[in-house]
Coordinates of C-alpha atoms and ligand atoms in Angstrom, one line a residue:
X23 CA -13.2 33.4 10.6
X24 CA -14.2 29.8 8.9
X25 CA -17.4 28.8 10.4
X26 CA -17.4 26.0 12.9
X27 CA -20.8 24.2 11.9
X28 CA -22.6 23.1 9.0
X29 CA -26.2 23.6 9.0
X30 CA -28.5 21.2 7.3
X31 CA -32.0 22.2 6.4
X32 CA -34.5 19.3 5.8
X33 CA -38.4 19.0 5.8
X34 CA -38.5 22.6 7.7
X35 CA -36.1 21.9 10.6
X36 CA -32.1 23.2 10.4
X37 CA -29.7 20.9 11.7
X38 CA -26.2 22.0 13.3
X39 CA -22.5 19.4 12.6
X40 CA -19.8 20.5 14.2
X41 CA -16.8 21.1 12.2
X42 CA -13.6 18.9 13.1
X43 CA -10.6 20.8 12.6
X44 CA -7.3 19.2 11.1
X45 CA -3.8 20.1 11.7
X46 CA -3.1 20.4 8.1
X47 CA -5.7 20.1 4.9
X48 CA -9.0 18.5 4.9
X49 CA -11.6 20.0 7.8
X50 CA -14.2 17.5 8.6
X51 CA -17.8 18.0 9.8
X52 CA -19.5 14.9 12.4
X53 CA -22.3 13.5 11.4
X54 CA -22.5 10.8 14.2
X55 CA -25.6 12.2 15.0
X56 CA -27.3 12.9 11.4
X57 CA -29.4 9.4 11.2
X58 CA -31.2 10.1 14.7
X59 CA -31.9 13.4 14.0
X60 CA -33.0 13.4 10.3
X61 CA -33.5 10.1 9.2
X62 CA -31.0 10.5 6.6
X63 CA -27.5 8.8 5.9
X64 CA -25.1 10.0 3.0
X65 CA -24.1 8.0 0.5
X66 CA -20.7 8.3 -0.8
X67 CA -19.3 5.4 -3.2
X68 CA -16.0 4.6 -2.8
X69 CA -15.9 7.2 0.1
X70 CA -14.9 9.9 -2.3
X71 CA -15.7 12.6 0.5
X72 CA -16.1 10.5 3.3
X73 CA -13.5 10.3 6.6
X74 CA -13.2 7.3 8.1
X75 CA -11.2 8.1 11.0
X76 CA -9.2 10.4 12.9
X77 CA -5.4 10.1 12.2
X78 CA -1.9 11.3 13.4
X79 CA 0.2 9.2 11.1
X80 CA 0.0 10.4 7.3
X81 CA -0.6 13.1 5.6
X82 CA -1.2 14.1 1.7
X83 CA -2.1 17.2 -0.2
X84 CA -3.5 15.9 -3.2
X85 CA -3.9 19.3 -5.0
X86 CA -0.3 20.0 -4.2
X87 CA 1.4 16.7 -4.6
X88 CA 2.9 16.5 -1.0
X89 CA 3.6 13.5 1.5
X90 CA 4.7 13.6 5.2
X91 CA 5.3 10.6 8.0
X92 CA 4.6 12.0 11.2
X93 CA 4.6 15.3 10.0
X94 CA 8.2 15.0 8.0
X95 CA 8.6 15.5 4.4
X96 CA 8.8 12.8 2.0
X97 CA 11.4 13.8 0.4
X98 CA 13.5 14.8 3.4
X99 CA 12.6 10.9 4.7
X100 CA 13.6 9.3 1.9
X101 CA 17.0 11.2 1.4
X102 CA 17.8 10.9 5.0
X103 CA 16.4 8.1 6.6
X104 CA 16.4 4.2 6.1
X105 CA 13.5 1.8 6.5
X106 CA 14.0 0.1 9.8
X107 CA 13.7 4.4 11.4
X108 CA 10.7 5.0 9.1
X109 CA 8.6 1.6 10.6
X110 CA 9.6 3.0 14.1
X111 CA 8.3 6.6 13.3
X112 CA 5.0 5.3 11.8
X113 CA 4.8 3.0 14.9
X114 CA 6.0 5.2 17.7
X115 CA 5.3 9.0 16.1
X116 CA 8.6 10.4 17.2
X117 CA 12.2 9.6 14.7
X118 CA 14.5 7.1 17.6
X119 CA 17.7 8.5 19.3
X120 CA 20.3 5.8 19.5
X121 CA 19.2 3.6 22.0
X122 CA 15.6 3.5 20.7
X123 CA 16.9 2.4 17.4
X124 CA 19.5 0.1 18.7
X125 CA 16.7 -1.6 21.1
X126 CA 14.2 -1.6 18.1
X127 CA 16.6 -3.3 15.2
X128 CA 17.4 -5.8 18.3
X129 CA 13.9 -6.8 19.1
X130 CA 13.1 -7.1 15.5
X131 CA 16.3 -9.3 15.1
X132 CA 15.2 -11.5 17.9
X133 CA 11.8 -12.4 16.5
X134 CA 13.0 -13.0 12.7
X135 CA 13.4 -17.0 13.1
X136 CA 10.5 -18.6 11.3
X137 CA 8.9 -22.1 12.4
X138 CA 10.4 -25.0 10.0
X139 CA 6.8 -26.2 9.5
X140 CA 5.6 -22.9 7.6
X141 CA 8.1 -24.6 4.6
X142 CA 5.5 -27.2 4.6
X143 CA 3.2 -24.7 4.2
X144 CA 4.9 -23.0 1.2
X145 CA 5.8 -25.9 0.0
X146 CA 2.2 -27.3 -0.8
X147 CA 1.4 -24.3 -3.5
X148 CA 1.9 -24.6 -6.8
X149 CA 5.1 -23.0 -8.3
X150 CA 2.6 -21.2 -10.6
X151 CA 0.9 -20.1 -7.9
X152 CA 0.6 -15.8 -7.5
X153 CA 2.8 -14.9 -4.8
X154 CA 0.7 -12.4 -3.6
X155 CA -1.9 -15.3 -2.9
X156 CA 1.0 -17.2 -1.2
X157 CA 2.0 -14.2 0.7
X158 CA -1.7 -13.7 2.2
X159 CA -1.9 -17.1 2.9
X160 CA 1.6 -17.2 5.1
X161 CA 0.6 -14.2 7.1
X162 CA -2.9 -15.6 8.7
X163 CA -1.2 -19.2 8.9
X164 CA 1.2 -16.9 11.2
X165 CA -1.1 -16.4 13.9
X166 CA -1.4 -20.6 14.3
X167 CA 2.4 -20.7 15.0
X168 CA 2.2 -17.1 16.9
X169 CA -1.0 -17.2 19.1
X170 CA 0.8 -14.8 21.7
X171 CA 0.0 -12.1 19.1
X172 CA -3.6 -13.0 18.2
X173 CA -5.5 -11.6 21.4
X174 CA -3.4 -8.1 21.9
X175 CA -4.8 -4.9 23.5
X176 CA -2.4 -2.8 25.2
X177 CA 0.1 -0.8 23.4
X178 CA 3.0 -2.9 25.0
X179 CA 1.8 -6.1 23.5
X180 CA 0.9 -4.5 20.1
X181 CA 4.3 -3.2 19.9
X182 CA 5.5 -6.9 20.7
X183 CA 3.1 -8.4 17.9
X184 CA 4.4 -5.6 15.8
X185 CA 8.1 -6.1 15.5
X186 CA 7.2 -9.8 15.9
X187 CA 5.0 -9.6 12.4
X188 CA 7.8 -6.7 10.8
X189 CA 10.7 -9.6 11.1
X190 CA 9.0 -12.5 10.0
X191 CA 7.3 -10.9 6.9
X192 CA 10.6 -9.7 5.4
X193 CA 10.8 -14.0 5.4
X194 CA 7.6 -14.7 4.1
X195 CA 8.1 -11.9 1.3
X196 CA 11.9 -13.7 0.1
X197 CA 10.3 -17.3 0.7
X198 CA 7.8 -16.4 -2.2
X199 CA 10.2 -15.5 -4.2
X200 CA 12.3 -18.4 -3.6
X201 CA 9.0 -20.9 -4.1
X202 CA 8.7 -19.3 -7.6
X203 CA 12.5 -19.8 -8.3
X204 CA 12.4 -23.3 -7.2
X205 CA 15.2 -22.3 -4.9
X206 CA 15.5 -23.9 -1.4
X207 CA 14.0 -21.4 1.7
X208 CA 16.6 -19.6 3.5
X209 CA 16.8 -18.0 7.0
X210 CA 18.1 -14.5 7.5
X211 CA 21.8 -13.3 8.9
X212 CA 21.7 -11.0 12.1
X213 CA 24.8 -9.8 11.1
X214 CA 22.7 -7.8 8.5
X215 CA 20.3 -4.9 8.4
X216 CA 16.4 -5.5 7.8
X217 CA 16.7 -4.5 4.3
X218 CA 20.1 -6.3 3.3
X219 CA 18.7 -9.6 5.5
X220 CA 15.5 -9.4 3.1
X221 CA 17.7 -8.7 0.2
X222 CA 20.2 -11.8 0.8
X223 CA 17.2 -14.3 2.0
X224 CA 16.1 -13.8 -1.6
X225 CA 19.0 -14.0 -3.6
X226 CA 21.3 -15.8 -2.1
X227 CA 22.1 -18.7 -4.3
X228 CA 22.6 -22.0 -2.3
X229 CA 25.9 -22.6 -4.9
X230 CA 27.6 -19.5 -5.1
X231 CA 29.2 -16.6 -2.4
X232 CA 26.5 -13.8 -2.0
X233 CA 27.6 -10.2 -3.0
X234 CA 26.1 -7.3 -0.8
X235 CA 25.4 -4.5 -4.0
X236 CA 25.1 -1.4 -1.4
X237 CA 23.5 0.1 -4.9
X238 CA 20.7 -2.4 -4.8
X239 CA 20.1 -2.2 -0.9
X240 CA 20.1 1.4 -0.9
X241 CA 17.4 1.5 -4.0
X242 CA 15.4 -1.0 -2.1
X243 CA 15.5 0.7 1.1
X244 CA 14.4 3.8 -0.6
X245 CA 11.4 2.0 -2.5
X246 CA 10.5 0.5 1.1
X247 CA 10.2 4.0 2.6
X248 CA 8.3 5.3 -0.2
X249 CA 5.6 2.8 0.1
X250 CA 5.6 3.1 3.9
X251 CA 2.4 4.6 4.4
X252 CA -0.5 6.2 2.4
X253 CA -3.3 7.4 4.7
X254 CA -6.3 5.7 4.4
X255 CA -6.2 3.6 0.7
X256 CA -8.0 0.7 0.0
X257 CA -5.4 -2.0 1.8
X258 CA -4.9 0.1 4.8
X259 CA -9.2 0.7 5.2
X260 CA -9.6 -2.7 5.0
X261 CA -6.3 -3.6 7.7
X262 CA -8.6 -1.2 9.8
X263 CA -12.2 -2.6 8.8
X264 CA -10.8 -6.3 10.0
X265 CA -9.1 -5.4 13.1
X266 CA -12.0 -3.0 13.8
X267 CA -13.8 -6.4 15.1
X268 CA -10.9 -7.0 17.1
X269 CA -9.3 -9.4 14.4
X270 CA -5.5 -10.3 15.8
X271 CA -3.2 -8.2 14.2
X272 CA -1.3 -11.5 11.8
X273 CA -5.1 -12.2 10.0
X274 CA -6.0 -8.4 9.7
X275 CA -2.9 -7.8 7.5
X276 CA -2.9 -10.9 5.5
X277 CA -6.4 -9.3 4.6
X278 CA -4.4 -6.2 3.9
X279 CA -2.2 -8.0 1.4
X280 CA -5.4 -9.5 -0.5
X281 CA -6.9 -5.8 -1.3
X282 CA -3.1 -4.4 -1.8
X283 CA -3.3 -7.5 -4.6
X284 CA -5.8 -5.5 -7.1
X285 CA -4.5 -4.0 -10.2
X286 CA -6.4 -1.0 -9.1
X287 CA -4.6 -0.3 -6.2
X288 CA -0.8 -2.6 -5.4
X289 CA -1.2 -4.8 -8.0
X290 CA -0.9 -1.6 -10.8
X291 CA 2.7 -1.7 -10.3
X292 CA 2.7 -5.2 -12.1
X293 CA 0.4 -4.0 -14.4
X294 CA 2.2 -1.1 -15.6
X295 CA 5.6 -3.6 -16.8
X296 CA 3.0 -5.7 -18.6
X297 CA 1.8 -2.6 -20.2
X298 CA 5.2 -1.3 -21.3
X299 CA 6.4 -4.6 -22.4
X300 CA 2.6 -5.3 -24.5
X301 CA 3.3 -1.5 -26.1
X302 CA 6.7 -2.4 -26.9
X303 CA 6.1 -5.5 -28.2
X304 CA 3.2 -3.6 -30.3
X305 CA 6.4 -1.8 -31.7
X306 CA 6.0 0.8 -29.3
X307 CA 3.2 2.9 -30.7
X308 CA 2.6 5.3 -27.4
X309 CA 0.3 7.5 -29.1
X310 CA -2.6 4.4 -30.2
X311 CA -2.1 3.4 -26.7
X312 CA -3.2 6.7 -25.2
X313 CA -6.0 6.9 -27.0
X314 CA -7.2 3.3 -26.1
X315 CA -7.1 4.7 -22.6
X316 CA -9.6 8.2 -23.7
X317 CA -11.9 5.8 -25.6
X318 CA -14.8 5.2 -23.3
X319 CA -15.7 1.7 -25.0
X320 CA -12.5 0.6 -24.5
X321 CA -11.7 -1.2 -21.0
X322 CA -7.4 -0.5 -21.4
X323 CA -6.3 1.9 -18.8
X324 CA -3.0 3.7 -18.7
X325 CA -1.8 1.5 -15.7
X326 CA 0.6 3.4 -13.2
X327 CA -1.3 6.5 -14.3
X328 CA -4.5 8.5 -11.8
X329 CA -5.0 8.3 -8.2
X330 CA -7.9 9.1 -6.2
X331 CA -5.9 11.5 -3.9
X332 CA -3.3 12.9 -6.0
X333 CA -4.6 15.3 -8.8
X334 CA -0.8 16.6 -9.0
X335 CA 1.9 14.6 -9.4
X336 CA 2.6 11.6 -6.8
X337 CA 6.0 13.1 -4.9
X338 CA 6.6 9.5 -4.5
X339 CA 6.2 8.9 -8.5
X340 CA 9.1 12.2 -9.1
X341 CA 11.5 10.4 -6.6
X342 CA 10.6 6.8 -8.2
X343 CA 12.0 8.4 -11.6
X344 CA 14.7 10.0 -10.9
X345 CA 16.1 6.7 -8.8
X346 CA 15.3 4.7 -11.3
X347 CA 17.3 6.8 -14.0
X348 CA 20.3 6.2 -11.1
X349 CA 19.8 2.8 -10.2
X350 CA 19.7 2.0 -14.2
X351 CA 23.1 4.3 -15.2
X352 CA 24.8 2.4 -12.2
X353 CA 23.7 -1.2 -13.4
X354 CA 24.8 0.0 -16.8
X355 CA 21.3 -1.3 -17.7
X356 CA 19.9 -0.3 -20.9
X357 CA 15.4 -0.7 -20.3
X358 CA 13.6 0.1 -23.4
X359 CA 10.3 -0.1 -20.9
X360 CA 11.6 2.8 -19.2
X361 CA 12.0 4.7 -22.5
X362 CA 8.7 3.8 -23.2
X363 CA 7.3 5.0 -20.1
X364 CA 9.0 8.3 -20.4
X365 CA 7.6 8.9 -23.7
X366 CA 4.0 7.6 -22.5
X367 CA 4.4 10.0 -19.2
X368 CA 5.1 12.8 -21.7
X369 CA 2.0 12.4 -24.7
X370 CA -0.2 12.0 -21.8
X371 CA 0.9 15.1 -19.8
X372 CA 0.4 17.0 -22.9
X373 CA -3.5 15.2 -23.8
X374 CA -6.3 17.2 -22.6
X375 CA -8.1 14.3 -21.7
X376 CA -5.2 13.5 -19.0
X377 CA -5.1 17.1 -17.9
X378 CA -8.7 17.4 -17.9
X379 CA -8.9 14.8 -15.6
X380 CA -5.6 15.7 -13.4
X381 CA -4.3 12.2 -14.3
X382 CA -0.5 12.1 -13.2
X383 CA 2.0 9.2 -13.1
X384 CA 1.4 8.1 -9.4
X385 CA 3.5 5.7 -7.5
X386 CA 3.8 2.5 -9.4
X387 CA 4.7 3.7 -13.3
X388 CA 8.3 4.1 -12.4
X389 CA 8.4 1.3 -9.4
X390 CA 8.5 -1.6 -11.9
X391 CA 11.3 -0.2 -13.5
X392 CA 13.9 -0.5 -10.6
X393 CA 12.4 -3.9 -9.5
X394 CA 13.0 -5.4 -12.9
X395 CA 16.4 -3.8 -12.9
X396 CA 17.3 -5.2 -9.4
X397 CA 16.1 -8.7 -11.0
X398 CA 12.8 -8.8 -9.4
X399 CA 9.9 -10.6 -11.6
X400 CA 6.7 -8.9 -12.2
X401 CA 4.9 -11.2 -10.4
X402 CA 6.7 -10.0 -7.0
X403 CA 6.5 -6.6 -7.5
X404 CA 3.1 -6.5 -5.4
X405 CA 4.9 -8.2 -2.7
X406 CA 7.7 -5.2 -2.6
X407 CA 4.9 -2.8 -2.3
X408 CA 3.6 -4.8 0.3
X409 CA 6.7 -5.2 2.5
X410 CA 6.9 -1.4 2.6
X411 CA 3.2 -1.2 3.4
X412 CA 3.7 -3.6 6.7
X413 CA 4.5 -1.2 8.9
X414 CA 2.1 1.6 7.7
X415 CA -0.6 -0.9 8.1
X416 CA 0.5 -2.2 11.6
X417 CA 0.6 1.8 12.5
X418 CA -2.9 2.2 11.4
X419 CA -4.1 -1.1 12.9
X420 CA -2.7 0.1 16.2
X421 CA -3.7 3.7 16.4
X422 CA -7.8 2.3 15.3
X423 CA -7.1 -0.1 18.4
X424 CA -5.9 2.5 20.4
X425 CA -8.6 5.1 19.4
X426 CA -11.1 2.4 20.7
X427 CA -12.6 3.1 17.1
X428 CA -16.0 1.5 17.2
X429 CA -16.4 -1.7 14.5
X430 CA -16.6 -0.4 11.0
X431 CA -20.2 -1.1 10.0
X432 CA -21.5 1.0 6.9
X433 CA -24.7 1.6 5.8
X434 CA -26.7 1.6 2.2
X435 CA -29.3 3.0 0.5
X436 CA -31.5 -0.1 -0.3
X437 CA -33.6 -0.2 -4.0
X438 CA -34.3 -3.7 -4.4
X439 CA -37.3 -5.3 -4.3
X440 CA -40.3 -4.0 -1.9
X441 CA -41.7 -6.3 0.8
X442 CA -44.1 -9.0 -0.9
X443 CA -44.9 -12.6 -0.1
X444 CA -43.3 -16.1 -0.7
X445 CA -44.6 -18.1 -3.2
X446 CA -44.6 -21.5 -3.4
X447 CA -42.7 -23.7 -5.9
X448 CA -45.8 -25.3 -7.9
X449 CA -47.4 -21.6 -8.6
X450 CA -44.1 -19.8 -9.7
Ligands
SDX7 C1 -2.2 3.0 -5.6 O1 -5.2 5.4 -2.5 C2 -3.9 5.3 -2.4 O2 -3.3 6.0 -1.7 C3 -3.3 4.2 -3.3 C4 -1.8 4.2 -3.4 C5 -1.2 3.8 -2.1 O3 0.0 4.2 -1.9 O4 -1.8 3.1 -1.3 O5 -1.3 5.4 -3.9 C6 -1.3 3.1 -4.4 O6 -3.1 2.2 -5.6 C7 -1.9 3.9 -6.8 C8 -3.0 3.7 -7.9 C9 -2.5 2.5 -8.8 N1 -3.6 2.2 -9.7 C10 -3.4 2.4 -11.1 O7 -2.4 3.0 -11.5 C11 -4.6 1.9 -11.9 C12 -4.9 3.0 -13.0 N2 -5.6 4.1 -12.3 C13 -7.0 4.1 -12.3 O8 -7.6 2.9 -12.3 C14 -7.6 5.2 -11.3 O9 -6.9 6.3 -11.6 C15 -7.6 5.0 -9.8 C16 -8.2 3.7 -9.5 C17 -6.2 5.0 -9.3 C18 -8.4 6.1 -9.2 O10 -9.7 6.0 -9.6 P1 -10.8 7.0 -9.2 O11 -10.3 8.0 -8.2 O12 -12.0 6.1 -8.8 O13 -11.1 7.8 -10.4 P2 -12.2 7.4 -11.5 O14 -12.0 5.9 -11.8 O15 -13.5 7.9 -11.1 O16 -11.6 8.2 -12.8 C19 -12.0 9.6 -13.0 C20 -11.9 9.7 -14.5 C21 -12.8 8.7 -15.3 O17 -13.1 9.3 -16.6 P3 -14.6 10.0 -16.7 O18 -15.6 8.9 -16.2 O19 -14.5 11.2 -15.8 O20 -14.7 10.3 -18.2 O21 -10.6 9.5 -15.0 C22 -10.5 8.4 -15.8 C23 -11.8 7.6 -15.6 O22 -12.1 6.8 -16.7 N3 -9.3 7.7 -15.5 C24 -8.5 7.1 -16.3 C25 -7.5 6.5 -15.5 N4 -7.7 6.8 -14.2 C26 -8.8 7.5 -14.2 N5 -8.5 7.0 -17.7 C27 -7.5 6.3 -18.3 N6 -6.5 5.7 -17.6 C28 -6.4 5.8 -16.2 N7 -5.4 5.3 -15.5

């Protein structure tokens, strides 16, 4: 029978934590009560070890290299499902019947008309400018055009703001595109699905008849799924950390986008291209590149590769590949950066210092690959992960809201100076 305390012993006294159970993997024990009672806080950088929260939306094993939404396998979602019922179950808990997905893809349908003025917006950045920083930008500027879904607190209205947020940021993610095209801004078609609106918004050319590719839009809705939701990474802890002080929902995601931007976290999936293409370009020498990433005084990581969760490999990563052999073989594209990263996957499977370390491919090594295939540039592949992070984000946002979880307020372990007096300029 697995005990249901832990019992700290400090300066001669034995404190009791209760143990918190969990449906599935990591038990917790609460130390709400530790600082009153010892004295003590933990320390915990990067919260290795540390739960924020308590969750019913996703769960990973790490050691096993497993995924579930709402309890249901990854790979049974993304086989079976489509995006528009994977933001509904992360939102609502429970897959739609019919009318619950009908009424859903209508209410989203209804909000996805964006104010004229946010093109004056978009249309005061530089074309050089990162969309990921464009993207950010949009979403807060939302809430000044939207202040019905600033000040929400009951589920209703949080539902509202979400589908409300869900149709206009599929605009927001083709209009950065389009600004770093030069191409003119584009409204979507109701006739069309969420993921065929997005797709057509962005690469419809004002001069030419648009061609639905079913291939494309069902790659895209699968990479949207896949990047749904990840438990609590860096983007989503800091969706939570912002609307923990009651932040409307528009500005806590657009601070959700910034962290997603990092090449450590979202922004690896751009980073991984740029690493294929700089090996390739290097005449493809895999092998020196591994070993820049083992030398310690060198700062080159293998990009796309690690994960703080995952010390298996990501089940997201294993899909990724195999649709981006598919998605390639139907294109009849030929990607030596996909060659490369095969090759790169397979010297560092077989390096101790990877398997030491349980270093796997994780989500974005193979994501690139299918973006650049389906035309994308590197420089929006961040914005893709981000558009299928949306709705994991709003799901977390709203569950932290719902919870009534207190404002997220950390502590530290201080070591700088001790107390000592001021002293004045002309004696310094
Ligand atoms: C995402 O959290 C999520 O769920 C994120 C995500 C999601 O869906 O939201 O899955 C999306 O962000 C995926 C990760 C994308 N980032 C990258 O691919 C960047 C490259 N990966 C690394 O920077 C790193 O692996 C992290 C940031 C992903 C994880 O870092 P950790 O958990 O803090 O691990 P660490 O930096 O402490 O590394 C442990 C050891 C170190 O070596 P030692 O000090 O033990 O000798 O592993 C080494 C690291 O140097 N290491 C790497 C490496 N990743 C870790 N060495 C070379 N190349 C790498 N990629």
């Amino acid at each position: 029978m697995a005990d249901n305390k832990v019992t700290l012993n400090y300066e001669g006294k034995s404190f009791d934590y209760p143990i918190i159970e969990s449906t599935m993997g990591d038990r917790g024990f609460d130390i709400s009560k530790l600082r009153d009672q010892t004295g003590l806080i933990t320390l915990d950088l990067g919260y290795k070890n540390t739960g924020a929260t308590l969750s019913d939306i996703t769960y990973l094993d790490g050691d096993k290299g497993e995924l579930y939404y709402r309890g249901y396998p990854i790979e049974q979602i993304a086989e079976k499902s489509n995006f528009t019922e994977v933001m509904y179950l992360l939102l609502q808990g429970e897959l739609p019947n019919q009318d619950q997905f009908a009424k859903f893809e209508g209410n989203i349908k209804s909000y996805n008309y964006v104010a004229e003025e946010m093109k004056k917006i978009i249309d005061a950045f530089p074309r050089s400018a990162h969309p990921m920083g464009v993207l950010s930008s949009l979403t807060s500027a939302l809430t000044a055009f939207n202040p019905k879904a600033v000040d929400v607190s009951s589920k209703e209205d949080m539902d509202n703001a979400a589908v409300m947020l869900i149709a206009k940021f599929a605009h927001l993610c083709a209009w950065t595109y389009r600004k770093k095209q030069g191409l003119p801004l584009n409204h979507g078609d109701n006739s069309l699905n969420y993921v065929e609106n997005f797709y057509r918004m962005t690469f419809r050319m004002p001069n030419d008849k648009f061609e639905m590719n079913p291939t494309v839009v069902s790659a895209l809705d699968k990479l949207l799924i896949l990047h749904a939701d990840h438990e609590q990474n860096c983007s989503t802890s800091t969706v939570r950390m912002v609307g923990s002080a009651h932040t409307g929902l528009f500005a806590s995601i657009s601070a959700g986008v910034s962290a997603l931007w990092g090449p450590l976290h979202g922004g690896a999936n751009q980073a991984v291209i740029e690493m294929l293409e700089m090996i390739e370009k290097d005449g493809g020498d895999v092998a020196k590149y591994v070993e820049k990433a083992k030398n310690k005084d060198d700062n080159f990581r293998l990009m796309g590769f690690g994960h703080r969760v995952y010390k298996n490999f990501d089940p997201r990563a294993k899909i990724i590949k195999k649709a981006a052999d598919d998605i390639l073989d139907a294109l009849g594209i030929e990607d030596k950066a996909l060659d490369i990263a095969m090759q790169l996957e397979r010297v560092a499977l077989e390096d101790p210092y990877f398997v030491e370390r349980k270093l796997y491919p994780n989500v974005d090594f193979y994501s690139g690959i299918i973006y650049r295939a389906l035309g994308i540039p590197t420089e929006m592949f961040t914005v893709m992960f981000a558009l299928g992070r949306l709705p994991g984000w709003i799901s977390q946002w709203k569950e932290m809201r719902l919870h009534g979880d207190p404002i997220g307020r950390p502590r530290q372990v201080y070591q700088g100076a001790a107390v000592r007096d001021y002293v004045d300029m002309n004696a310094r």
